[in-house]
Amino acid sequence: MIESYNILSPDFERDAPRELMLLSIISQSFFQPFSLEDNLLVILTALTSGSGVGFNRAMLFLRQGDRIKGEMWLGPRSAEEAGLIWEVLSTPGIGYVEILEHNRALVAKNQDTLSGRLKGLVYAADEESALLPAAAVCRKELLHVRDAANDPLVDRRFLNLIGVDEFLCVPLLARDDVVGVIVLDNAITRNPIAAADIKLAGVCGLMAGNYIYSTSLHKKLLEVEKMAAMGEMALFVTHQLRNPIVAVGGFTDQLLRPDVPEEKKRRNLAIIRDEVRRLEDIIYQMGHFLKVSLKEPVYFDPAPALAAVLDSPEVRAKGQGYALELRVDPCPPEILCDPTSFGEVVRNLLDNAFDATPAGGAVAIRSYRKNRSGYVVSVRDTGRGISNPDKDQLFRPFFTTKEKGMGLGLPFIKRVMDTCGGKVEVQSRVGKGTIFRLTFNYRDKEPQP
């Protein structure tokens, strides 16, 4: 007999060891399509929730070059607020996802108080004589402070902000580097920090540090790929622009001759007009793909954006003669993306589906929640399909299987999804059709008052 278990969704008993639950929660989050900020919040949540280590408050400093800067502070502002929070979080049926949602709202609420004040703290991170909390970064050690008011290594500004005598500084180690520090305290309960909690917090720090480091490497890899694409682009532009420019030059020279018949002039002018339009199209597509920067992703309701795409004249015109199947979630959560780019991405996928599908074929668009791992928008066609060799190159700039295509649509889609922390996947069978799936980070909508 073989039993199977979902490795990303282990079902722990309430009396399971907290160390196992804590490490499982943090490691699972790294497999979810969360943003870097959300995953850092997961770590702070694990360090302050009852099912985790259970500190009262956690503040995060991240390294930026040779400095560390305050970024996020999670926890109650007072004993009264702590009582209300703990009452909510101890409600039967409240799970870790609900706790994370609650803490996301708490951090946003405290931007003008706790987190807002923390962001004003910036320290040099390369000085041997650095004060706490920067000293934990320089020394690469867990530092447990018990009498902060009388310790000369504690920065006075930081002491005035944190307002406690005992706290723990956890450096976020990654390879031979330190990417930040988390400071933990029990400002509300005033419970002493136990040795077991220090060890567990240290393990969380190692996981957080390596996660931040790998995320940074991924961003650098994307930049390298972008530079490689720029090299390909230079060759592509030379090839694409040469023919129209040569044609325009040649036919213009003919027009300048005094003995050119009127009919030939009109023909030459028509050719020049067509070549100029071709140049305009090339320049537009190149400019669209090479936008200096995409807009910052935000959480928004995708339903109106999807409706606008499906009701657009271009999609309606192209959709004539196809069986268009819509299975769109009527009450979706808010997804993380730039709304304008989202519409362009969906429209691009629909255009590709119509182009790949013969008249009378079917094109389907769906949107749905994929458990807690993301919100999916998919476009499926019953067209010619994509071979495995071509599938491996789909997202390379300038790769295309179309006679008149430039190969910039799918790379643009991938760039949008990378920017918002989502992903794009393709599944295809030659002669059967293709499915493109876009997976977005999402959050549940705030209840309407």
CSV table of C-alpha atoms in Angstrom, one decimal:
chain,number,residue,atom,x,y,z
A,1,MET,CA,0.0,0.0,0.0
A,2,ILE,CA,1.2,3.5,-0.9
A,3,GLU,CA,0.0,6.6,0.9
A,4,SER,CA,0.6,10.1,-0.5
A,5,TYR,CA,0.8,13.4,1.3
A,6,ASN,CA,0.9,17.0,0.0
A,7,ILE,CA,4.3,18.2,1.0
A,8,LEU,CA,3.2,21.8,0.8
A,9,SER,CA,0.1,21.4,3.0
A,10,PRO,CA,1.0,19.2,6.0
A,11,ASP,CA,-1.9,18.9,8.4
A,12,PHE,CA,-0.5,19.3,11.9
A,13,GLU,CA,-2.2,18.4,15.1
A,14,ARG,CA,-2.7,21.3,17.6
A,15,ASP,CA,-0.1,19.7,19.9
A,16,ALA,CA,2.5,19.2,17.2
A,17,PRO,CA,6.0,20.6,18.1
A,18,ARG,CA,6.0,24.3,17.5
A,19,GLU,CA,9.5,24.1,16.0
A,20,LEU,CA,8.1,21.8,13.2
A,21,MET,CA,5.1,24.0,12.6
A,22,LEU,CA,7.2,27.1,12.5
A,23,LEU,CA,9.8,25.8,10.0
A,24,SER,CA,7.1,24.2,7.9
A,25,ILE,CA,5.1,27.5,7.7
A,26,ILE,CA,8.1,29.5,6.7
A,27,SER,CA,9.4,27.0,4.1
A,28,GLN,CA,5.9,26.7,2.6
A,29,SER,CA,5.7,30.4,2.1
A,30,PHE,CA,8.8,30.4,-0.1
A,31,PHE,CA,7.0,28.1,-2.6
A,32,GLN,CA,4.0,30.5,-2.8
A,33,PRO,CA,3.8,33.3,-5.4
A,34,PHE,CA,4.1,35.9,-2.6
A,35,SER,CA,6.0,39.1,-3.0
A,36,LEU,CA,9.3,39.6,-1.2
A,37,GLU,CA,7.5,41.9,1.3
A,38,ASP,CA,4.8,39.4,2.0
A,39,ASN,CA,7.4,36.6,2.6
A,40,LEU,CA,9.3,38.8,5.0
A,41,LEU,CA,6.0,39.5,6.7
A,42,VAL,CA,5.5,35.7,6.9
A,43,ILE,CA,8.8,35.4,8.8
A,44,LEU,CA,7.9,38.2,11.2
A,45,THR,CA,4.5,36.6,11.7
A,46,ALA,CA,6.1,33.3,12.5
A,47,LEU,CA,8.3,34.9,15.1
A,48,THR,CA,5.4,36.7,16.8
A,49,SER,CA,2.4,34.3,16.5
A,50,GLY,CA,1.3,31.9,19.2
A,51,SER,CA,2.0,28.9,16.9
A,52,GLY,CA,5.5,30.2,16.2
A,53,VAL,CA,8.2,31.5,18.6
A,54,GLY,CA,5.8,33.9,20.3
A,55,PHE,CA,7.7,37.2,20.7
A,56,ASN,CA,5.5,40.2,21.2
A,57,ARG,CA,7.1,42.4,18.5
A,58,ALA,CA,9.5,42.0,15.5
A,59,MET,CA,11.3,44.8,13.5
A,60,LEU,CA,13.1,44.2,10.3
A,61,PHE,CA,16.2,46.1,9.0
A,62,LEU,CA,17.5,45.3,5.5
A,63,ARG,CA,20.9,46.0,4.1
A,64,GLN,CA,21.3,48.5,1.3
A,65,GLY,CA,24.9,48.7,0.2
A,66,ASP,CA,27.0,49.7,3.2
A,67,ARG,CA,24.0,50.7,5.3
A,68,ILE,CA,21.1,49.0,7.1
A,69,LYS,CA,17.7,50.6,7.0
A,70,GLY,CA,14.5,50.1,9.0
A,71,GLU,CA,11.8,48.5,6.9
A,72,MET,CA,9.0,46.9,8.8
A,73,TRP,CA,7.8,46.7,12.4
A,74,LEU,CA,5.1,44.1,13.4
A,75,GLY,CA,3.4,44.1,16.7
A,76,PRO,CA,0.9,46.0,18.9
A,77,ARG,CA,1.5,49.6,20.0
A,78,SER,CA,0.2,49.1,23.5
A,79,ALA,CA,-1.1,46.5,26.0
A,80,GLU,CA,-4.7,47.4,25.2
A,81,GLU,CA,-4.1,46.9,21.4
A,82,ALA,CA,-2.2,43.7,22.2
A,83,GLY,CA,-5.3,42.4,24.1
A,84,LEU,CA,-7.6,43.1,21.2
A,85,ILE,CA,-5.2,41.5,18.7
A,86,TRP,CA,-4.7,38.4,20.8
A,87,GLU,CA,-8.4,38.0,21.3
A,88,VAL,CA,-8.9,38.1,17.5
A,89,LEU,CA,-6.1,35.7,16.8
A,90,SER,CA,-7.1,33.2,19.4
A,91,THR,CA,-10.6,32.8,17.9
A,92,PRO,CA,-11.4,29.1,17.1
A,93,GLY,CA,-10.9,28.4,13.4
A,94,ILE,CA,-8.4,31.2,12.8
A,95,GLY,CA,-5.6,29.7,10.8
A,96,TYR,CA,-2.1,30.9,9.7
A,97,VAL,CA,-3.4,32.5,6.5
A,98,GLU,CA,-5.9,34.6,8.4
A,99,ILE,CA,-3.2,35.6,10.9
A,100,LEU,CA,-1.0,36.7,8.0
A,101,GLU,CA,-3.8,38.7,6.5
A,102,HIS,CA,-4.5,40.3,9.9
A,103,ASN,CA,-0.8,41.2,10.2
A,104,ARG,CA,-0.6,42.6,6.7
A,105,ALA,CA,-3.4,45.0,7.7
A,106,LEU,CA,-1.7,45.7,11.0
A,107,VAL,CA,1.5,46.8,9.3
A,108,ALA,CA,-0.4,49.0,6.9
A,109,LYS,CA,-2.3,50.5,9.8
A,110,ASN,CA,0.9,51.2,11.7
A,111,GLN,CA,2.8,52.9,8.8
A,112,ASP,CA,2.4,56.3,10.5
A,113,THR,CA,3.5,55.0,13.9
A,114,LEU,CA,5.7,51.9,14.4
A,115,SER,CA,6.9,51.2,10.9
A,116,GLY,CA,6.9,54.9,10.0
A,117,ARG,CA,9.2,55.7,12.8
A,118,LEU,CA,11.4,52.7,12.2
A,119,LYS,CA,12.1,53.7,8.6
A,120,GLY,CA,13.8,56.8,9.9
A,121,LEU,CA,16.6,54.7,11.3
A,122,VAL,CA,19.7,54.2,9.1
A,123,TYR,CA,23.0,52.8,10.2
A,124,ALA,CA,26.4,52.1,8.7
A,125,ALA,CA,26.9,48.4,8.4
A,126,ASP,CA,30.7,48.1,7.9
A,127,GLU,CA,32.1,49.8,11.0
A,128,GLU,CA,33.7,47.6,13.6
A,129,SER,CA,32.6,50.0,16.3
A,130,ALA,CA,28.9,50.0,15.1
A,131,LEU,CA,26.2,50.3,17.7
A,132,LEU,CA,23.3,48.0,18.0
A,133,PRO,CA,21.3,47.0,16.1
A,134,ALA,CA,24.0,47.4,13.3
A,135,ALA,CA,26.6,45.6,15.4
A,136,ALA,CA,24.7,42.3,14.9
A,137,VAL,CA,25.3,42.8,11.1
A,138,CYS,CA,29.0,43.6,11.5
A,139,ARG,CA,29.7,40.8,14.0
A,140,LYS,CA,27.4,38.2,12.3
A,141,GLU,CA,26.2,37.0,15.7
A,142,LEU,CA,23.0,36.7,17.6
A,143,LEU,CA,23.1,39.4,20.3
A,144,HIS,CA,20.9,39.1,23.3
A,145,VAL,CA,20.7,42.4,25.2
A,146,ARG,CA,19.4,42.4,28.8
A,147,ASP,CA,20.2,45.8,30.2
A,148,ALA,CA,20.0,48.1,27.2
A,149,ALA,CA,19.6,51.4,29.1
A,150,ASN,CA,23.1,50.9,30.6
A,151,ASP,CA,24.8,49.3,27.6
A,152,PRO,CA,27.1,51.7,25.7
A,153,LEU,CA,26.8,49.5,22.5
A,154,VAL,CA,23.1,50.3,22.2
A,155,ASP,CA,22.2,53.3,20.0
A,156,ARG,CA,20.2,55.9,22.0
A,157,ARG,CA,17.8,56.7,19.2
A,158,PHE,CA,17.1,53.0,18.8
A,159,LEU,CA,16.6,52.6,22.5
A,160,ASN,CA,14.2,55.5,22.7
A,161,LEU,CA,12.2,53.9,19.8
A,162,ILE,CA,12.0,50.3,21.1
A,163,GLY,CA,11.4,51.3,24.7
A,164,VAL,CA,12.6,48.0,26.4
A,165,ASP,CA,15.7,46.9,28.2
A,166,GLU,CA,15.7,43.3,26.8
A,167,PHE,CA,15.7,42.4,23.1
A,168,LEU,CA,17.3,40.0,20.6
A,169,CYS,CA,19.2,40.9,17.4
A,170,VAL,CA,19.1,38.2,14.8
A,171,PRO,CA,21.5,38.7,11.8
A,172,LEU,CA,20.1,37.5,8.5
A,173,LEU,CA,23.1,35.5,7.2
A,174,ALA,CA,23.5,34.4,3.6
A,175,ARG,CA,26.7,32.7,2.4
A,176,ASP,CA,29.5,35.1,3.5
A,177,ASP,CA,27.2,38.1,3.6
A,178,VAL,CA,24.6,39.6,6.0
A,179,VAL,CA,21.5,41.0,4.3
A,180,GLY,CA,19.8,42.4,7.3
A,181,VAL,CA,18.8,42.0,11.0
A,182,ILE,CA,15.6,41.2,12.9
A,183,VAL,CA,15.1,42.7,16.3
A,184,LEU,CA,12.7,40.8,18.7
A,185,ASP,CA,11.3,41.8,22.1
A,186,ASN,CA,8.5,41.1,24.6
A,187,ALA,CA,7.5,44.7,25.2
A,188,ILE,CA,3.9,43.8,26.2
A,189,THR,CA,4.2,40.7,28.4
A,190,ARG,CA,7.7,41.5,29.7
A,191,ASN,CA,8.5,37.8,29.6
A,192,PRO,CA,12.3,37.1,29.6
A,193,ILE,CA,13.7,35.8,26.4
A,194,ALA,CA,14.4,32.1,26.7
A,195,ALA,CA,17.4,30.2,25.3
A,196,ALA,CA,15.2,27.9,23.3
A,197,ASP,CA,13.5,31.0,21.6
A,198,ILE,CA,16.9,32.4,20.8
A,199,LYS,CA,18.0,29.2,19.0
A,200,LEU,CA,14.7,29.0,17.1
A,201,ALA,CA,14.9,32.7,16.1
A,202,GLY,CA,18.4,32.0,14.8
A,203,VAL,CA,17.2,29.3,12.5
A,204,CYS,CA,14.5,31.6,11.2
A,205,GLY,CA,17.1,34.2,10.6
A,206,LEU,CA,19.2,31.8,8.5
A,207,MET,CA,16.1,30.9,6.4
A,208,ALA,CA,15.2,34.5,5.9
A,209,GLY,CA,18.7,35.5,5.0
A,210,ASN,CA,19.1,32.8,2.4
A,211,TYR,CA,15.6,33.6,1.0
A,212,ILE,CA,16.5,37.3,0.6
A,213,TYR,CA,19.9,36.4,-1.0
A,214,SER,CA,18.3,34.0,-3.5
A,215,THR,CA,15.7,36.6,-4.4
A,216,SER,CA,18.4,39.1,-5.0
A,217,LEU,CA,20.3,36.6,-7.2
A,218,HIS,CA,17.1,36.0,-9.2
A,219,LYS,CA,16.7,39.7,-9.9
A,220,LYS,CA,20.4,39.9,-11.0
A,221,LEU,CA,19.8,37.0,-13.3
A,222,LEU,CA,16.8,38.7,-14.9
A,223,GLU,CA,19.0,41.8,-15.5
A,224,VAL,CA,21.7,39.6,-17.2
A,225,GLU,CA,19.0,38.0,-19.4
A,226,LYS,CA,17.8,41.5,-20.2
A,227,MET,CA,21.3,42.6,-21.3
A,228,ALA,CA,21.6,39.5,-23.5
A,229,ALA,CA,18.3,40.4,-25.0
A,230,MET,CA,19.5,43.9,-25.7
A,231,GLY,CA,22.4,42.4,-27.7
A,232,GLU,CA,20.0,40.2,-29.7
A,233,MET,CA,17.8,43.3,-30.2
A,234,ALA,CA,20.7,45.3,-31.8
A,235,LEU,CA,21.1,42.6,-34.4
A,236,PHE,CA,17.4,42.2,-34.9
A,237,VAL,CA,16.9,46.0,-35.3
A,238,THR,CA,19.6,46.1,-37.9
A,239,HIS,CA,18.0,43.4,-39.9
A,240,GLN,CA,14.4,44.6,-39.5
A,241,LEU,CA,15.1,48.3,-40.3
A,242,ARG,CA,17.6,47.7,-43.1
A,243,ASN,CA,15.1,46.5,-45.7
A,244,PRO,CA,12.4,49.2,-45.3
A,245,ILE,CA,15.0,51.9,-45.2
A,246,VAL,CA,16.8,50.6,-48.3
A,247,ALA,CA,13.4,50.4,-50.1
A,248,VAL,CA,12.4,53.9,-49.1
A,249,GLY,CA,15.7,55.3,-50.3
A,250,GLY,CA,15.6,53.5,-53.6
A,251,PHE,CA,12.1,54.5,-54.5
A,252,THR,CA,12.7,58.0,-53.4
A,253,ASP,CA,15.7,58.3,-55.7
A,254,GLN,CA,13.5,57.1,-58.6
A,255,LEU,CA,10.9,59.8,-57.7
A,256,LEU,CA,13.6,62.5,-58.0
A,257,ARG,CA,14.2,61.7,-61.6
A,258,PRO,CA,12.6,64.2,-64.0
A,259,ASP,CA,11.3,61.6,-66.5
A,260,VAL,CA,9.3,59.3,-64.1
A,261,PRO,CA,5.8,58.6,-65.4
A,262,GLU,CA,2.9,59.7,-63.1
A,263,GLU,CA,1.7,56.1,-62.7
A,264,LYS,CA,5.1,55.0,-61.5
A,265,LYS,CA,5.3,57.9,-59.1
A,266,ARG,CA,2.0,56.8,-57.5
A,267,ARG,CA,3.2,53.2,-57.3
A,268,ASN,CA,6.5,54.4,-55.6
A,269,LEU,CA,4.7,56.6,-53.2
A,270,ALA,CA,2.4,53.7,-52.2
A,271,ILE,CA,5.4,51.5,-51.6
A,272,ILE,CA,7.1,54.2,-49.5
A,273,ARG,CA,3.9,54.7,-47.5
A,274,ASP,CA,3.7,50.9,-46.7
A,275,GLU,CA,7.4,50.7,-45.8
A,276,VAL,CA,7.1,53.7,-43.5
A,277,ARG,CA,4.1,52.1,-41.8
A,278,ARG,CA,6.1,49.0,-41.4
A,279,LEU,CA,8.9,51.0,-39.7
A,280,GLU,CA,6.3,52.7,-37.5
A,281,ASP,CA,5.0,49.3,-36.4
A,282,ILE,CA,8.5,48.0,-35.7
A,283,ILE,CA,9.4,51.1,-33.6
A,284,TYR,CA,6.1,50.9,-31.7
A,285,GLN,CA,6.6,47.3,-30.8
A,286,MET,CA,10.2,47.8,-29.8
A,287,GLY,CA,9.3,50.8,-27.7
A,288,HIS,CA,6.4,48.9,-26.0
A,289,PHE,CA,8.7,46.0,-25.1
A,290,LEU,CA,11.6,48.2,-24.0
A,291,LYS,CA,9.7,50.5,-21.7
A,292,VAL,CA,12.2,51.9,-19.2
A,293,SER,CA,10.2,50.6,-16.4
A,294,LEU,CA,6.8,49.0,-15.8
A,295,LYS,CA,4.5,50.6,-13.3
A,296,GLU,CA,4.6,49.5,-9.7
A,297,PRO,CA,2.2,46.6,-9.2
A,298,VAL,CA,-0.8,47.2,-7.0
A,299,TYR,CA,-3.7,45.1,-5.7
A,300,PHE,CA,-6.8,45.6,-7.8
A,301,ASP,CA,-10.0,43.8,-8.8
A,302,PRO,CA,-9.3,42.0,-12.1
A,303,ALA,CA,-13.0,41.6,-13.1
A,304,PRO,CA,-13.5,45.1,-14.7
A,305,ALA,CA,-10.2,44.8,-16.5
A,306,LEU,CA,-11.1,41.4,-17.9
A,307,ALA,CA,-14.6,42.7,-18.9
A,308,ALA,CA,-13.0,45.7,-20.7
A,309,VAL,CA,-10.6,43.4,-22.7
A,310,LEU,CA,-13.4,41.0,-23.7
A,311,ASP,CA,-15.7,43.9,-24.7
A,312,SER,CA,-13.0,45.8,-26.7
A,313,PRO,CA,-13.7,46.2,-30.4
A,314,GLU,CA,-10.4,44.5,-31.4
A,315,VAL,CA,-11.3,41.3,-29.4
A,316,ARG,CA,-14.9,41.3,-30.6
A,317,ALA,CA,-13.8,41.6,-34.2
A,318,LYS,CA,-11.1,38.9,-33.9
A,319,GLY,CA,-13.5,36.6,-32.0
A,320,GLN,CA,-16.0,36.5,-34.9
A,321,GLY,CA,-16.1,32.9,-36.2
A,322,TYR,CA,-14.8,31.3,-33.0
A,323,ALA,CA,-16.5,29.6,-30.1
A,324,LEU,CA,-15.6,31.8,-27.2
A,325,GLU,CA,-16.0,30.2,-23.8
A,326,LEU,CA,-15.9,32.4,-20.7
A,327,ARG,CA,-15.6,30.9,-17.2
A,328,VAL,CA,-14.7,34.0,-15.3
A,329,ASP,CA,-14.8,34.2,-11.5
A,330,PRO,CA,-17.6,36.8,-10.7
A,331,CYS,CA,-16.2,37.6,-7.3
A,332,PRO,CA,-12.4,37.4,-7.6
A,333,PRO,CA,-10.0,38.6,-4.9
A,334,GLU,CA,-7.6,41.5,-5.6
A,335,ILE,CA,-4.6,40.5,-7.6
A,336,LEU,CA,-1.1,42.1,-7.6
A,337,CYS,CA,-0.2,43.6,-11.0
A,338,ASP,CA,-0.2,46.9,-12.9
A,339,PRO,CA,-3.9,47.1,-14.1
A,340,THR,CA,-2.9,48.5,-17.5
A,341,SER,CA,-0.2,45.9,-18.1
A,342,PHE,CA,-2.7,43.2,-17.0
A,343,GLY,CA,-5.1,44.2,-19.7
A,344,GLU,CA,-2.4,44.2,-22.3
A,345,VAL,CA,-1.2,40.8,-21.3
A,346,VAL,CA,-4.7,39.2,-21.5
A,347,ARG,CA,-5.3,40.9,-24.9
A,348,ASN,CA,-2.0,39.6,-26.2
A,349,LEU,CA,-2.8,36.0,-25.2
A,350,LEU,CA,-6.2,36.3,-26.8
A,351,ASP,CA,-4.7,37.6,-30.0
A,352,ASN,CA,-2.2,34.7,-30.1
A,353,ALA,CA,-5.1,32.2,-29.4
A,354,PHE,CA,-7.1,33.6,-32.3
A,355,ASP,CA,-4.1,33.6,-34.6
A,356,ALA,CA,-3.2,30.0,-33.8
A,357,THR,CA,-6.8,28.6,-34.1
A,358,PRO,CA,-8.5,28.0,-37.4
A,359,ALA,CA,-12.0,29.5,-38.0
A,360,GLY,CA,-14.6,27.5,-36.2
A,361,GLY,CA,-12.2,26.5,-33.4
A,362,ALA,CA,-12.7,27.3,-29.7
A,363,VAL,CA,-10.9,29.8,-27.4
A,364,ALA,CA,-11.6,29.7,-23.7
A,365,ILE,CA,-10.7,32.2,-20.9
A,366,ARG,CA,-10.9,31.2,-17.2
A,367,SER,CA,-10.1,32.8,-13.9
A,368,TYR,CA,-10.0,31.0,-10.6
A,369,ARG,CA,-8.3,30.6,-7.2
A,370,LYS,CA,-5.6,28.0,-7.1
A,371,ASN,CA,-6.0,27.2,-3.4
A,372,ARG,CA,-3.8,29.7,-1.5
A,373,SER,CA,-1.0,29.5,-4.0
A,374,GLY,CA,-2.3,32.1,-6.4
A,375,TYR,CA,-5.0,33.4,-8.6
A,376,VAL,CA,-5.0,32.0,-12.2
A,377,VAL,CA,-6.1,33.6,-15.4
A,378,SER,CA,-5.8,31.1,-18.3
A,379,VAL,CA,-6.4,31.3,-22.1
A,380,ARG,CA,-6.9,28.0,-24.0
A,381,ASP,CA,-7.1,27.5,-27.8
A,382,THR,CA,-7.7,24.5,-30.0
A,383,GLY,CA,-5.2,25.6,-32.6
A,384,ARG,CA,-2.1,24.0,-34.1
A,385,GLY,CA,-0.2,23.7,-30.8
A,386,ILE,CA,3.5,24.3,-30.1
A,387,SER,CA,6.4,21.8,-30.5
A,388,ASN,CA,8.7,21.1,-27.6
A,389,PRO,CA,11.7,22.8,-29.2
A,390,ASP,CA,9.7,25.9,-29.9
A,391,LYS,CA,8.1,25.9,-26.4
A,392,ASP,CA,11.6,26.1,-24.9
A,393,GLN,CA,12.2,29.4,-26.8
A,394,LEU,CA,8.8,31.0,-26.5
A,395,PHE,CA,9.8,33.7,-24.1
A,396,ARG,CA,13.1,34.7,-25.8
A,397,PRO,CA,12.8,38.1,-27.4
A,398,PHE,CA,12.5,38.1,-31.2
A,399,PHE,CA,11.7,34.4,-31.4
A,400,THR,CA,8.5,33.9,-33.4
A,401,THR,CA,6.7,31.3,-35.5
A,402,LYS,CA,4.6,33.8,-37.3
A,403,GLU,CA,5.3,35.1,-40.7
A,404,LYS,CA,4.9,38.7,-39.7
A,405,GLY,CA,5.5,38.5,-36.0
A,406,MET,CA,8.4,40.2,-34.2
A,407,GLY,CA,8.6,37.8,-31.2
A,408,LEU,CA,8.0,40.5,-28.5
A,409,GLY,CA,4.5,39.7,-27.2
A,410,LEU,CA,5.4,36.7,-25.0
A,411,PRO,CA,8.6,38.2,-23.6
A,412,PHE,CA,6.6,41.3,-22.7
A,413,ILE,CA,4.1,39.0,-20.8
A,414,LYS,CA,6.9,37.3,-19.0
A,415,ARG,CA,8.4,40.7,-18.0
A,416,VAL,CA,5.1,41.9,-16.6
A,417,MET,CA,4.7,38.7,-14.6
A,418,ASP,CA,8.2,38.8,-13.3
A,419,THR,CA,7.7,42.4,-12.2
A,420,CYS,CA,4.6,41.6,-10.2
A,421,GLY,CA,6.0,38.4,-8.7
A,422,GLY,CA,3.7,36.1,-10.6
A,423,LYS,CA,4.5,33.5,-13.2
A,424,VAL,CA,3.4,32.4,-16.7
A,425,GLU,CA,3.2,28.8,-17.7
A,426,VAL,CA,2.4,27.1,-21.1
A,427,GLN,CA,1.0,23.7,-21.8
A,428,SER,CA,0.7,22.6,-25.4
A,429,ARG,CA,0.2,19.5,-27.7
A,430,VAL,CA,0.9,19.7,-31.4
A,431,GLY,CA,-2.4,19.5,-33.3
A,432,LYS,CA,-4.5,19.8,-30.1
A,433,GLY,CA,-4.0,23.3,-28.8
A,434,THR,CA,-2.3,25.4,-26.1
A,435,ILE,CA,-3.1,26.8,-22.7
A,436,PHE,CA,-1.3,29.8,-21.2
A,437,ARG,CA,-1.7,30.2,-17.4
A,438,LEU,CA,-1.0,33.4,-15.5
A,439,THR,CA,-0.6,33.0,-11.8
A,440,PHE,CA,-0.9,36.2,-9.6
A,441,ASN,CA,-0.4,36.9,-6.0
A,442,TYR,CA,-3.7,37.9,-4.4
A,443,ARG,CA,-5.4,39.0,-1.3
A,444,ASP,CA,-9.0,38.8,-0.2
A,445,LYS,CA,-11.0,42.0,-0.6
A,446,GLU,CA,-11.7,44.2,2.4
A,447,PRO,CA,-15.3,43.7,3.7
A,448,GLN,CA,-17.5,46.6,2.6
A,449,PRO,CA,-18.8,48.7,5.6
